PDB file of C-alpha atoms in Angstrom:
ATOM      1  CA  MET M 189      -7.543   5.659 -26.306  1.00  0.00           C
ATOM      2  CA  SER M 190      -8.327   1.970 -26.320  1.00  0.00           C
ATOM      3  CA  ALA M 191     -10.021   0.220 -23.443  1.00  0.00           C
ATOM      4  CA  VAL M 192      -6.841  -1.783 -22.813  1.00  0.00           C
ATOM      5  CA  ASN M 193      -4.820   1.397 -22.259  1.00  0.00           C
ATOM      6  CA  GLN M 194      -7.432   2.674 -19.833  1.00  0.00           C
ATOM      7  CA  ARG M 195      -6.584  -0.099 -17.357  1.00  0.00           C
ATOM      8  CA  GLN M 196      -5.654   1.417 -14.029  1.00  0.00           C
ATOM      9  CA  PRO M 197      -2.151   0.764 -12.718  1.00  0.00           C
ATOM     10  CA  VAL M 198      -1.390  -0.622  -9.249  1.00  0.00           C
ATOM     11  CA  PHE M 199       0.780   0.975  -6.581  1.00  0.00           C
ATOM     12  CA  PHE M 200       2.717  -0.095  -3.533  1.00  0.00           C
ATOM     13  CA  ILE M 201       3.394   3.030  -1.501  1.00  0.00           C
ATOM     14  CA  SER M 202       5.493   3.688   1.562  1.00  0.00           C
ATOM     15  CA  HIS M 203       2.985   5.567   3.704  1.00  0.00           C
ATOM     16  CA  GLY M 204       5.257   7.191   6.271  1.00  0.00           C
ATOM     17  CA  GLY M 205       4.780   7.421  10.021  1.00  0.00           C
ATOM     18  CA  GLY M 206       1.601   8.350  11.851  1.00  0.00           C
ATOM     19  CA  PRO M 207      -0.226  11.568  10.906  1.00  0.00           C
ATOM     20  CA  TRP M 208       2.723  13.250   9.189  1.00  0.00           C
ATOM     21  CA  PRO M 209       0.708  15.238   6.590  1.00  0.00           C
ATOM     22  CA  TRP M 210      -0.788  17.298   9.429  1.00  0.00           C
ATOM     23  CA  MET M 211       2.628  18.136  10.899  1.00  0.00           C
ATOM     24  CA  PRO M 212       4.190  20.946   8.796  1.00  0.00           C
ATOM     25  CA  ASN M 213       7.766  20.376   9.929  1.00  0.00           C
ATOM     26  CA  ALA M 214       7.587  16.717   8.924  1.00  0.00           C
ATOM     27  CA  LEU M 215       5.699  17.441   5.717  1.00  0.00           C
ATOM     28  CA  ASN M 216       8.139  20.073   4.516  1.00  0.00           C
ATOM     29  CA  ASN M 217      11.350  18.401   5.643  1.00  0.00           C
ATOM     30  CA  VAL M 218      11.583  14.696   6.453  1.00  0.00           C
ATOM     31  CA  TYR M 219       8.662  13.756   4.196  1.00  0.00           C
ATOM     32  CA  ALA M 220       9.205  16.230   1.365  1.00  0.00           C
ATOM     33  CA  GLN M 221      10.264  13.644  -1.227  1.00  0.00           C
ATOM     34  CA  LEU M 222       7.572  11.146  -0.275  1.00  0.00           C
ATOM     35  CA  ALA M 223       4.954  13.905  -0.370  1.00  0.00           C
ATOM     36  CA  GLN M 224       6.083  14.918  -3.852  1.00  0.00           C
ATOM     37  CA  SER M 225       5.743  11.338  -5.065  1.00  0.00           C
ATOM     38  CA  LEU M 226       2.298  10.818  -3.531  1.00  0.00           C
ATOM     39  CA  ALA M 227       1.029  14.186  -4.758  1.00  0.00           C
ATOM     40  CA  SER M 228       1.789  13.221  -8.356  1.00  0.00           C
ATOM     41  CA  LEU M 229       0.093   9.827  -8.199  1.00  0.00           C
ATOM     42  CA  LEU M 230      -3.331  10.800  -9.560  1.00  0.00           C
ATOM     43  CA  ASP M 231      -1.732  12.741 -12.414  1.00  0.00           C
ATOM     44  CA  SER M 232       0.042   9.552 -13.518  1.00  0.00           C
ATOM     45  CA  LEU M 233      -3.226   7.682 -14.072  1.00  0.00           C
ATOM     46  CA  PRO M 234      -4.901   7.231 -17.465  1.00  0.00           C
ATOM     47  CA  LYS M 235      -8.041   8.794 -15.964  1.00  0.00           C
ATOM     48  CA  LYS M 236      -9.557   9.640 -12.607  1.00  0.00           C
ATOM     49  CA  PRO M 237     -10.656   6.414 -10.892  1.00  0.00           C
ATOM     50  CA  ASP M 238     -14.233   5.825  -9.825  1.00  0.00           C
ATOM     51  CA  ALA M 239     -13.013   4.468  -6.490  1.00  0.00           C
ATOM     52  CA  ILE M 240      -9.862   3.309  -4.706  1.00  0.00           C
ATOM     53  CA  LEU M 241      -9.275  -0.033  -3.014  1.00  0.00           C
ATOM     54  CA  MET M 242      -6.657   0.401  -0.290  1.00  0.00           C
ATOM     55  CA  ILE M 243      -4.833  -2.503   1.348  1.00  0.00           C
ATOM     56  CA  SER M 244      -3.244  -1.115   4.511  1.00  0.00           C
ATOM     57  CA  ALA M 245      -0.558  -2.671   6.682  1.00  0.00           C
ATOM     58  CA  HIS M 246      -2.550  -1.514   9.690  1.00  0.00           C
ATOM     59  CA  TRP M 247      -5.470  -3.897   9.354  1.00  0.00           C
ATOM     60  CA  GLU M 248      -5.125  -7.622   9.892  1.00  0.00           C
ATOM     61  CA  ALA M 249      -8.087  -9.977  10.276  1.00  0.00           C
ATOM     62  CA  PRO M 250      -8.539 -13.755  10.595  1.00  0.00           C
ATOM     63  CA  GLU M 251      -9.580 -13.777   6.935  1.00  0.00           C
ATOM     64  CA  PHE M 252      -9.547 -11.134   4.236  1.00  0.00           C
ATOM     65  CA  THR M 253     -12.138  -8.565   5.288  1.00  0.00           C
ATOM     66  CA  VAL M 254     -13.587  -5.660   3.349  1.00  0.00           C
ATOM     67  CA  GLN M 255     -14.834  -2.394   4.785  1.00  0.00           C
ATOM     68  CA  THR M 256     -18.479  -1.752   3.840  1.00  0.00           C
ATOM     69  CA  ALA M 257     -19.379   1.495   5.660  1.00  0.00           C
ATOM     70  CA  LEU M 258     -20.607   4.364   3.503  1.00  0.00           C
ATOM     71  CA  GLN M 259     -18.989   6.929   5.824  1.00  0.00           C
ATOM     72  CA  PRO M 260     -16.172   5.210   7.742  1.00  0.00           C
ATOM     73  CA  ASP M 261     -14.987   6.697  11.026  1.00  0.00           C
ATOM     74  CA  MET M 262     -11.343   7.562  11.707  1.00  0.00           C
ATOM     75  CA  ILE M 263      -9.027   5.246  13.629  1.00  0.00           C
ATOM     76  CA  TYR M 264      -6.168   7.121  15.295  1.00  0.00           C
ATOM     77  CA  ASP M 265      -3.879   4.118  15.491  1.00  0.00           C
ATOM     78  CA  TYR M 266      -0.729   5.922  16.636  1.00  0.00           C
ATOM     79  CA  GLY M 267       0.643   7.406  19.820  1.00  0.00           C
ATOM     80  CA  GLY M 268       2.791  10.267  21.022  1.00  0.00           C
ATOM     81  CA  PHE M 269       1.780  12.832  18.395  1.00  0.00           C
ATOM     82  CA  PRO M 270       0.431  16.388  18.929  1.00  0.00           C
ATOM     83  CA  PRO M 271      -3.158  16.619  20.217  1.00  0.00           C
ATOM     84  CA  HIS M 272      -4.522  18.098  16.988  1.00  0.00           C
ATOM     85  CA  THR M 273      -3.551  14.940  15.081  1.00  0.00           C
ATOM     86  CA  TYR M 274      -6.225  13.025  17.007  1.00  0.00           C
ATOM     87  CA  GLN M 275      -8.871  15.281  15.489  1.00  0.00           C
ATOM     88  CA  VAL M 276      -7.879  15.056  11.811  1.00  0.00           C
ATOM     89  CA  HIS M 277     -10.501  13.872   9.360  1.00  0.00           C
ATOM     90  CA  TYR M 278     -10.198  12.550   5.837  1.00  0.00           C
ATOM     91  CA  ALA M 279     -13.634  13.088   4.397  1.00  0.00           C
ATOM     92  CA  SER M 280     -13.903  10.601   1.542  1.00  0.00           C
ATOM     93  CA  SER M 281     -16.863   8.274   1.452  1.00  0.00           C
ATOM     94  CA  GLY M 282     -16.716   4.519   1.364  1.00  0.00           C
ATOM     95  CA  SER M 283     -18.287   2.477  -1.412  1.00  0.00           C
ATOM     96  CA  PRO M 284     -20.579  -0.408  -0.483  1.00  0.00           C
ATOM     97  CA  GLU M 285     -20.798  -1.200  -4.199  1.00  0.00           C
ATOM     98  CA  LEU M 286     -17.038  -1.678  -4.499  1.00  0.00           C
ATOM     99  CA  ALA M 287     -17.003  -3.683  -1.270  1.00  0.00           C
ATOM    100  CA  GLU M 288     -19.645  -6.008  -2.694  1.00  0.00           C
ATOM    101  CA  ARG M 289     -17.648  -6.394  -5.896  1.00  0.00           C
ATOM    102  CA  VAL M 290     -14.536  -7.299  -3.896  1.00  0.00           C
ATOM    103  CA  VAL M 291     -16.477  -9.961  -2.020  1.00  0.00           C
ATOM    104  CA  ASP M 292     -17.800 -11.369  -5.303  1.00  0.00           C
ATOM    105  CA  LEU M 293     -14.356 -11.562  -6.894  1.00  0.00           C
ATOM    106  CA  LEU M 294     -12.758 -13.239  -3.903  1.00  0.00           C
ATOM    107  CA  GLU M 295     -15.582 -15.733  -3.556  1.00  0.00           C
ATOM    108  CA  GLN M 296     -15.322 -16.561  -7.254  1.00  0.00           C
ATOM    109  CA  ALA M 297     -11.639 -17.329  -6.626  1.00  0.00           C
ATOM    110  CA  HIS M 298     -12.611 -19.551  -3.661  1.00  0.00           C
ATOM    111  CA  ILE M 299     -10.927 -17.186  -1.213  1.00  0.00           C
ATOM    112  CA  LYS M 300     -12.708 -16.741   2.112  1.00  0.00           C
ATOM    113  CA  VAL M 301     -13.755 -13.155   2.720  1.00  0.00           C
ATOM    114  CA  SER M 302     -15.713 -11.286   5.383  1.00  0.00           C
ATOM    115  CA  SER M 303     -17.343  -7.853   5.562  1.00  0.00           C
ATOM    116  CA  ASP M 304     -17.078  -5.261   8.330  1.00  0.00           C
ATOM    117  CA  ASP M 305     -19.524  -2.355   8.452  1.00  0.00           C
ATOM    118  CA  GLY M 306     -17.900  -0.819  11.553  1.00  0.00           C
ATOM    119  CA  ARG M 307     -14.298  -0.592  10.463  1.00  0.00           C
ATOM    120  CA  GLY M 308     -12.931   2.939  10.087  1.00  0.00           C
ATOM    121  CA  TYR M 309     -10.022   4.388   8.123  1.00  0.00           C
ATOM    122  CA  ASP M 310      -6.581   3.805   9.671  1.00  0.00           C
ATOM    123  CA  HIS M 311      -3.539   5.999   9.148  1.00  0.00           C
ATOM    124  CA  GLY M 312      -2.139   3.646   6.534  1.00  0.00           C
ATOM    125  CA  MET M 313      -5.033   4.933   4.457  1.00  0.00           C
ATOM    126  CA  PHE M 314      -5.763   8.493   5.521  1.00  0.00           C
ATOM    127  CA  SER M 315      -2.194   9.789   5.857  1.00  0.00           C
ATOM    128  CA  PRO M 316      -1.111   9.011   2.286  1.00  0.00           C
ATOM    129  CA  MET M 317      -4.570   9.798   0.879  1.00  0.00           C
ATOM    130  CA  GLN M 318      -4.407  13.284   2.394  1.00  0.00           C
ATOM    131  CA  ILE M 319      -1.480  13.914   0.032  1.00  0.00           C
ATOM    132  CA  ILE M 320      -2.665  11.791  -2.900  1.00  0.00           C
ATOM    133  CA  ASN M 321      -6.129  13.358  -3.030  1.00  0.00           C
ATOM    134  CA  PRO M 322      -6.687  16.177  -0.528  1.00  0.00           C
ATOM    135  CA  ALA M 323     -10.061  16.898  -2.148  1.00  0.00           C
ATOM    136  CA  ALA M 324     -11.232  13.512  -0.790  1.00  0.00           C
ATOM    137  CA  ASP M 325     -13.706  13.254  -3.670  1.00  0.00           C
ATOM    138  CA  ILE M 326     -12.889   9.647  -4.633  1.00  0.00           C
ATOM    139  CA  PRO M 327     -14.523   6.891  -2.558  1.00  0.00           C
ATOM    140  CA  VAL M 328     -12.028   4.681  -0.723  1.00  0.00           C
ATOM    141  CA  VAL M 329     -12.594   1.151   0.568  1.00  0.00           C
ATOM    142  CA  GLN M 330     -10.091  -0.639   2.777  1.00  0.00           C
ATOM    143  CA  LEU M 331      -9.336  -4.349   2.549  1.00  0.00           C
ATOM    144  CA  SER M 332      -7.484  -6.172   5.312  1.00  0.00           C
ATOM    145  CA  LEU M 333      -4.446  -8.357   5.318  1.00  0.00           C
ATOM    146  CA  LYS M 334      -4.960 -11.916   6.517  1.00  0.00           C
ATOM    147  CA  LYS M 335      -3.415 -12.961   9.807  1.00  0.00           C
ATOM    148  CA  GLY M 336      -0.517 -15.326   9.345  1.00  0.00           C
ATOM    149  CA  LEU M 337       0.819 -12.965   6.674  1.00  0.00           C
ATOM    150  CA  ASN M 338       1.428 -15.707   4.148  1.00  0.00           C
ATOM    151  CA  PRO M 339       2.937 -14.129   1.015  1.00  0.00           C
ATOM    152  CA  GLN M 340       1.394 -16.615  -1.412  1.00  0.00           C
ATOM    153  CA  GLU M 341      -2.109 -16.074  -0.040  1.00  0.00           C
ATOM    154  CA  HIS M 342      -1.761 -12.335  -0.523  1.00  0.00           C
ATOM    155  CA  ILE M 343      -0.432 -12.709  -4.057  1.00  0.00           C
ATOM    156  CA  GLU M 344      -3.405 -14.949  -4.854  1.00  0.00           C
ATOM    157  CA  MET M 345      -5.790 -12.425  -3.336  1.00  0.00           C
ATOM    158  CA  GLY M 346      -4.294  -9.667  -5.468  1.00  0.00           C
ATOM    159  CA  ARG M 347      -4.616 -11.866  -8.555  1.00  0.00           C
ATOM    160  CA  ALA M 348      -8.320 -12.342  -7.838  1.00  0.00           C
ATOM    161  CA  LEU M 349      -8.799  -8.569  -7.658  1.00  0.00           C
ATOM    162  CA  ALA M 350      -6.988  -7.724 -10.895  1.00  0.00           C
ATOM    163  CA  ALA M 351     -10.294  -7.428 -12.800  1.00  0.00           C
ATOM    164  CA  LEU M 352     -11.068  -4.273 -10.811  1.00  0.00           C
ATOM    165  CA  ARG M 353      -8.405  -2.462 -12.775  1.00  0.00           C
ATOM    166  CA  ASP M 354     -10.490  -2.800 -15.938  1.00  0.00           C
ATOM    167  CA  GLU M 355     -13.485  -1.361 -14.061  1.00  0.00           C
ATOM    168  CA  ASN M 356     -11.723   1.956 -13.337  1.00  0.00           C
ATOM    169  CA  ILE M 357     -10.798   0.990  -9.781  1.00  0.00           C
ATOM    170  CA  LEU M 358      -7.369   1.999  -8.517  1.00  0.00           C
ATOM    171  CA  ILE M 359      -5.623  -0.495  -6.219  1.00  0.00           C
ATOM    172  CA  ILE M 360      -3.159   0.993  -3.724  1.00  0.00           C
ATOM    173  CA  ALA M 361      -1.169  -1.228  -1.378  1.00  0.00           C
ATOM    174  CA  SER M 362      -0.007   0.847   1.573  1.00  0.00           C
ATOM    175  CA  GLY M 363       2.933  -0.214   3.713  1.00  0.00           C
ATOM    176  CA  LEU M 364       6.612   0.650   4.120  1.00  0.00           C
ATOM    177  CA  SER M 365       9.538  -0.924   2.297  1.00  0.00           C
ATOM    178  CA  TYR M 366      11.515  -0.716   5.561  1.00  0.00           C
ATOM    179  CA  HIS M 367       9.774  -1.038   8.939  1.00  0.00           C
ATOM    180  CA  ASN M 368      11.859  -1.641  12.043  1.00  0.00           C
ATOM    181  CA  LEU M 369      10.776   0.804  14.737  1.00  0.00           C
ATOM    182  CA  ARG M 370      13.772  -0.088  16.900  1.00  0.00           C
ATOM    183  CA  MET M 371      16.158   0.854  14.077  1.00  0.00           C
ATOM    184  CA  PHE M 372      14.399   3.805  12.492  1.00  0.00           C
ATOM    185  CA  ASN M 373      17.530   5.905  12.253  1.00  0.00           C
ATOM    186  CA  ALA M 374      20.941   6.149  10.607  1.00  0.00           C
ATOM    187  CA  ASN M 375      22.100   2.968  12.370  1.00  0.00           C
ATOM    188  CA  ALA M 376      20.043   1.067   9.808  1.00  0.00           C
ATOM    189  CA  ALA M 377      21.577   2.769   6.773  1.00  0.00           C
ATOM    190  CA  GLY M 378      23.464  -0.344   5.676  1.00  0.00           C
ATOM    191  CA  PRO M 379      20.775  -2.971   6.288  1.00  0.00           C
ATOM    192  CA  SER M 380      18.027  -0.828   4.787  1.00  0.00           C
ATOM    193  CA  ARG M 381      20.161  -0.175   1.709  1.00  0.00           C
ATOM    194  CA  ASP M 382      20.895  -3.877   1.263  1.00  0.00           C
ATOM    195  CA  PHE M 383      17.263  -4.905   1.581  1.00  0.00           C
ATOM    196  CA  ASP M 384      16.055  -2.016  -0.590  1.00  0.00           C
ATOM    197  CA  GLN M 385      18.432  -3.008  -3.392  1.00  0.00           C
ATOM    198  CA  TRP M 386      17.236  -6.608  -3.231  1.00  0.00           C
ATOM    199  CA  LEU M 387      13.616  -5.483  -3.258  1.00  0.00           C
ATOM    200  CA  TYR M 388      14.219  -3.223  -6.263  1.00  0.00           C
ATOM    201  CA  GLU M 389      15.795  -6.044  -8.240  1.00  0.00           C
ATOM    202  CA  ALA M 390      13.085  -8.527  -7.267  1.00  0.00           C
ATOM    203  CA  VAL M 391      10.211  -6.205  -8.158  1.00  0.00           C
ATOM    204  CA  VAL M 392      11.556  -4.348 -11.192  1.00  0.00           C
ATOM    205  CA  LYS M 393      13.857  -6.862 -12.876  1.00  0.00           C
ATOM    206  CA  HIS M 394      11.522  -9.858 -12.604  1.00  0.00           C
ATOM    207  CA  GLN M 395       7.853 -10.512 -13.188  1.00  0.00           C
ATOM    208  CA  GLY M 396       5.357 -13.352 -13.247  1.00  0.00           C
ATOM    209  CA  SER M 397       6.216 -16.573 -11.447  1.00  0.00           C
ATOM    210  CA  GLU M 398       9.867 -15.580 -10.946  1.00  0.00           C
ATOM    211  CA  ARG M 399       8.903 -12.416  -9.090  1.00  0.00           C
ATOM    212  CA  ASN M 400       6.278 -14.265  -7.101  1.00  0.00           C
ATOM    213  CA  GLN M 401       8.826 -16.847  -5.988  1.00  0.00           C
ATOM    214  CA  LEU M 402      11.363 -14.241  -4.952  1.00  0.00           C
ATOM    215  CA  LEU M 403       8.800 -12.357  -2.870  1.00  0.00           C
ATOM    216  CA  GLN M 404       7.441 -15.524  -1.314  1.00  0.00           C
ATOM    217  CA  GLN M 405      10.991 -16.202  -0.136  1.00  0.00           C
ATOM    218  CA  TRP M 406      11.686 -12.610   0.929  1.00  0.00           C
ATOM    219  CA  GLU M 407      13.143 -13.773   4.266  1.00  0.00           C
ATOM    220  CA  LEU M 408      16.205 -14.987   2.333  1.00  0.00           C
ATOM    221  CA  ALA M 409      16.970 -11.428   1.197  1.00  0.00           C
ATOM    222  CA  PRO M 410      19.924  -9.533   2.681  1.00  0.00           C
ATOM    223  CA  ALA M 411      18.983  -7.970   6.040  1.00  0.00           C
ATOM    224  CA  ALA M 412      15.395  -9.141   5.581  1.00  0.00           C
ATOM    225  CA  ARG M 413      14.539  -9.533   9.252  1.00  0.00           C
ATOM    226  CA  ILE M 414      16.305  -6.306  10.150  1.00  0.00           C
ATOM    227  CA  ALA M 415      14.202  -4.462   7.581  1.00  0.00           C
ATOM    228  CA  HIS M 416      11.029  -6.262   8.658  1.00  0.00           C
ATOM    229  CA  PRO M 417      11.143  -7.903  12.108  1.00  0.00           C
ATOM    230  CA  ARG M 418       7.442  -8.418  11.478  1.00  0.00           C
ATOM    231  CA  GLU M 419       6.339  -8.298   7.846  1.00  0.00           C
ATOM    232  CA  GLU M 420       2.930  -6.617   7.937  1.00  0.00           C
ATOM    233  CA  HIS M 421       4.318  -3.513   6.188  1.00  0.00           C
ATOM    234  CA  LEU M 422       5.763  -5.616   3.361  1.00  0.00           C
ATOM    235  CA  LEU M 423       2.711  -7.824   2.748  1.00  0.00           C
ATOM    236  CA  PRO M 424       0.657  -5.158   0.915  1.00  0.00           C
ATOM    237  CA  LEU M 425       3.308  -5.380  -1.810  1.00  0.00           C
ATOM    238  CA  MET M 426       2.332  -9.001  -2.372  1.00  0.00           C
ATOM    239  CA  VAL M 427      -1.234  -7.910  -3.122  1.00  0.00           C
ATOM    240  CA  ALA M 428      -0.012  -5.319  -5.618  1.00  0.00           C
ATOM    241  CA  VAL M 429       2.219  -7.866  -7.350  1.00  0.00           C
ATOM    242  CA  GLY M 430      -0.647 -10.333  -7.574  1.00  0.00           C
ATOM    243  CA  ALA M 431      -2.906  -7.717  -9.146  1.00  0.00           C
ATOM    244  CA  ALA M 432      -0.259  -6.910 -11.761  1.00  0.00           C
ATOM    245  CA  GLU M 433       1.356 -10.298 -12.064  1.00  0.00           C
ATOM    246  CA  LEU M 434       2.612 -10.197 -15.641  1.00  0.00           C
ATOM    247  CA  GLU M 435       3.427  -6.489 -15.748  1.00  0.00           C
ATOM    248  CA  GLN M 436       6.773  -4.861 -15.215  1.00  0.00           C
ATOM    249  CA  GLY M 437       7.262  -2.868 -12.052  1.00  0.00           C
ATOM    250  CA  SER M 438       8.914   0.519 -11.794  1.00  0.00           C
ATOM    251  CA  ARG M 439      10.270   2.364  -8.775  1.00  0.00           C
ATOM    252  CA  ASN M 440       8.420   5.661  -8.554  1.00  0.00           C
ATOM    253  CA  TYR M 441       9.820   6.841  -5.216  1.00  0.00           C
ATOM    254  CA  HIS M 442      13.251   6.250  -3.726  1.00  0.00           C
ATOM    255  CA  GLU M 443      15.484   7.971  -1.250  1.00  0.00           C
ATOM    256  CA  THR M 444      18.533   6.906   0.707  1.00  0.00           C
ATOM    257  CA  ALA M 445      18.537   9.416   3.567  1.00  0.00           C
ATOM    258  CA  PHE M 446      15.013   9.063   4.937  1.00  0.00           C
ATOM    259  CA  LEU M 447      15.005   9.840   8.677  1.00  0.00           C
ATOM    260  CA  GLY M 448      18.727  10.420   8.514  1.00  0.00           C
ATOM    261  CA  GLY M 449      19.861   7.430   6.511  1.00  0.00           C
ATOM    262  CA  LEU M 450      17.190   4.880   5.606  1.00  0.00           C
ATOM    263  CA  SER M 451      16.705   3.606   2.061  1.00  0.00           C
ATOM    264  CA  VAL M 452      13.006   3.418   1.185  1.00  0.00           C
ATOM    265  CA  SER M 453      11.042   2.869  -2.023  1.00  0.00           C
ATOM    266  CA  SER M 454       7.606   2.719  -3.599  1.00  0.00           C
ATOM    267  CA  PHE M 455       6.627   0.863  -6.760  1.00  0.00           C
ATOM    268  CA  ALA M 456       4.128   1.139  -9.587  1.00  0.00           C
ATOM    269  CA  PHE M 457       2.851  -1.523 -11.998  1.00  0.00           C
ATOM    270  CA  GLY M 458       1.156  -0.965 -15.336  1.00  0.00           C
ATOM    271  CA  ASP M 459       1.045   1.931 -17.761  1.00  0.00           C
ATOM    272  CA  LEU M 460       1.525   5.397 -16.301  1.00  0.00           C
ATOM    273  CA  ARG M 461       1.147   8.831 -17.863  1.00  0.00           C
ATOM    274  CA  HIS M 462       4.340  10.864 -17.802  1.00  0.00           C
TER     275      HIS M 462
END
């Protein structure tokens, strides 16, 4: 296989709510389809990655900030779940080497970047990774969003990181295609469907500058501010799109009855094994 075909794809995943992989009823019922999609992710890659760079909706910083700890702690950034879910542990290591490479690439692109050696793993990372790679034998480094949540800045940041894909690094952007906690039920069936259809068309039927422009203007989409009253769960998608700017997207997870009626999706960019 040629070196070109070994380039790692990029993913935007809907990561679900809280510590769902450690709650059997949720895992086997509400989250069954999402779990199936996440569990097949590594098998779709051209080869096992050396490390994973995860951009989570649950970390915002004044400027893009990379996690540098070799053994990050856990951050239980959720509330109201069973006591045992505040003891869960995802045992992957960090990668100071990857963190340093991220800093180098962003600085080369004249993008301000900071490092944080105390930042732990949040549930936007460890919940989906528990399903993606339960063996936890691939180092994972988190990279923050930038406060202000400017779509163009996040696309540009993703573009600067695209070279990692040729270095056997997998980039996963972790958010939710629909995130309105006040309408996380069947009452949002219509708005979530309308926004999900727009997002599908924007991501899959366009690419390059056209796709960038559509996503930069996402607030003009049908039901946009119902789907995302605050857009931190959509912004990881901008990073993924930037890292795969000229490549076609595909929808690799989709359901229309999530939590009783929500339409939700995940997307992949680049060449996948089938």
